[in-house]
Every structure is written in structure tokens, then in C-alpha cells.
Amino acid sequence: MGKYFGTDGFRGEANKDLTFDHAIKIGRFIGWYYGERLGKKARVVIGKDTRRSSYMFEYALCTGLMASGADAYIMHVTTTPSVSYIARVDDFDCGIMISASHNPFYDNGIKIVNNNGEKMEEETLLEIEKYIDGEIEIPVAERENIGRTVDYVAGRNRYIGYLISISHFSFKDIKVGLDAANGAAWQIAKGVFDALGAKTYVINAEPDGYNINTNCGSTHIENLQKFVVENGLDIGFAYDGDADRCLCVDEKGNVVTGDHILYVYGVYMKERGKLLNNTIVTTVMSNFGLYKALDKVGIGYEKTKVGDKYVYENMAANGHRIGGEQSGHIIFSKYATTGDGILTSLKMMEVMLAKEKPMSELAAPLVFYPQVLKNVRVKSKPDAQNDPDVQAAVSAVTDRLGDDGRILVRESGTEPVIRVMVEAGDHDICEKYVDEVIEVIRKKGHLAE
């Protein structure tokens, strides 16, 4: 990760950590990098979520792009995966999504994808950071070389058509609940499910610029749980602010996490001979219960660092077809290069309809292990993580857990925090082992004041 760009873009509080000036400079660099530097005019597609500040960043990015001679194609309010899809299929030089995903409204972010719809290469992001910090100078466009903006709502419509085309089943008479998180999916998701014949019931689809993710969506799924039960729905889907995540609620009101989705669709693929390499890609934060369930059905798995970026890199390098995170970032490599919440919900509908079973029954074989996760603020993450006594404590817990659980100690990517997590068959055991490791961190003087 660089100075500004993390695993999922440049993110922070609007006009505090991430400013309009940053956006102008990002636009300036991209317009030059894909345009004049190569002796041509760059074409860049831009989408945004429903945050109030997204409009400011949209215009700032366009200003920078045009000043460097690029043409900016504006998709307006749309999802992150739609920008990724359109960047790939409509031959753009790159795509930009303005969103802070599941964060509160006052945060925002700038995510950049390449012309394959994949997260932008690290070396390009580092060059952008150099320009932001004044280490690189680039020229402005003049006269006929100045760029323009193009209304490109047609790109969003094309993406909607693509989603509809993916489904091989009619959703007629299926009662589906959708929680749009007052975010980017607020119009798109309902349109797709309606077109496929579902009886669609929508909540949190009245964005006002400030209510994105507020007590709604995939980070507050309890509202959808209640909604599904009270209305007798067959299934519910909750998205986050930019709709690259999806969590489900079964007909009984139970939460179906990203781990459940990986299990349900992975088993479905294996049964049909479609699970290439017989492997599912997970992150180290997937629940121990997922691995136990996959072992029982003979499906292999890989574990990456936290972040759908790392999941996709593993899938692309090894030819795996499905991977994702417990949080609901699920990647179906046959259809997309990034997590796509609406696509994920369509694939869950496919399994239900093909197997003629309710989601509660499909997800039942995966039994979650109790988990305790505690965050510890430290003076130095590497010093605490690499301390021999801390590592010895972690090894001792690992030995005691054996095949009946696991411990994970990792550094936060955004905070001065060490995360200590234990999964085991009993919650009290989890609590005990987490506290043992934290006590060693404390005794060794690593805790921050």
C-alpha cells in the first residue's frame, strides 16, 4: 500500500483526508498518463455513489481529466462493479468510482480500475502519489486538445442489461426483499429483479446524500432480517453503499454471510462440474466452520490476506472461478473482475431455483464456530507482531486448539492496531485464549498510551 491509496482506493473523510484538490490532481495525472503521454486522447469512465460529497469529487475529477486533455464519460449514480464492467467492455483506458463503500456519508473514496476492470496496478498508483506530492510535473492541454465530459448513462443501462442476461431462470412469484443501503444500488437492483419477474420489496432506497449506510444495508442487516420475516419473503439481499458486497437473509430471518455464499455456490458448482481446480479462494478471516464444511464435501480452498484485491489476484493467477470474503465481497471470475453485490444475489437465486430448496436448507451444513476478535492499539505494529514472546504465545494457543480451532493475529491496514482473533467450539475458550495473547502484548510494553 502507498501513502494515499490502500487496498481499495484513496479513502478518508471528505475535504479532510481526501480533498477536492486531491481529486483534481488524480484526474490531471490520469488524463495525461493515458493520453498525451501516449500521444492520444484518453477516455475515462466515472461513476459515483449517493454521498453528498460524491458530486464535488465527480466535478473535480472531470476538471482534472479535461485539463489534461482527456474525455470524461459520466455514468452518474451507479455501482462500483458497473464501472468495472463498462471500463472493460466499452474499451475505456480506465474507470474511476467515487465511493467509500460501507463507510459513513462524511467519508469518501476514489477507486481506480484498469481497462480490464481490475484494481489499478500498484506502480501506476505510486506514480499518481508522486504527482500529488509535487514530485512530477505534467503539462496542461490547450486549444483543441482540452477534453470534454460526455453523459454516459447508457453505460449503466448496458450493465443492467448484462445482469438480466446472466440469469437462466424466471423469478416469477418469488418474494424478494432488497436493502439498497440508500446507496448506489437504489435504482439498479430493483430494476433487475423486477425485469426477471420477482415480487420485489425494497427498503432503504431513498438516498438524500447523508443516509447512505446509516442503520441499513449489509453493515446493519438486522433491519432486513426483520423485514423478511414480517413480510413472509422467500429471501432478502442487503448491499453496501457501492453495491460491491452482498449479504443474504434466508426465509427464516437468518443471516447468510459471505462464507455461506461461498459454500452454497461452491457446492453447486462442484455438483455441476463447474468448479475449476476444485478450489474456493477465501481470506484468512473466513470462519473455521467454512473450512470444516468444505472438507466434508471434498472442496479445496486457498487463503489470502484480507481484501478482495488479494482474492482476485489469487483467482487470476491460478484460474480459480469463485472467491471472496466473509463480508460479502464475492467474485465470480466468469462474469466479473471484482465483487458485485447484485450479481451475487442473482447467483444465490439461481441455486435456490435450480435445486428447488430454500436458502435455509442450502446454507445449513455450514455451522459457524464461535469467534472472539479484539483490537489492541500498539506503539508499533511490526514490533508487537514480531515479538518472540508474542509469537510463542500464539504458537502455544495454536497447539492447544489443534484441529478444533485457530488463532489469527494480524496488523490492521489502516489503524495502529493489532487484531487478535480466536475461533473454537466454545466462546469462553475463544475469550480465554485471546486475552492470554493480549496480556503478553501488554506485559512486553507494546500497548499504546
Short mmCIF file of C-alpha atoms in Angstrom, two decimals, residues 30-31 250 253 321 349 352:
data_model
loop_
_atom_site.label_atom_id
_atom_site.label_comp_id
_atom_site.label_asym_id
_atom_site.label_seq_id
_atom_site.Cartn_x
_atom_site.Cartn_y
_atom_site.Cartn_z
CA ILE A 30 -4.74 10.02 -15.31
CA GLY A 31 -5.69 12.26 -18.22
CA ASP A 250 -32.98 -16.63 4.46
CA GLY A 253 -34.58 -14.41 9.05
CA ARG A 321 -13.64 -19.48 -10.52
CA MET A 349 -31.38 -17.07 -6.66
CA MET A 352 -32.42 -21.83 -4.95
#
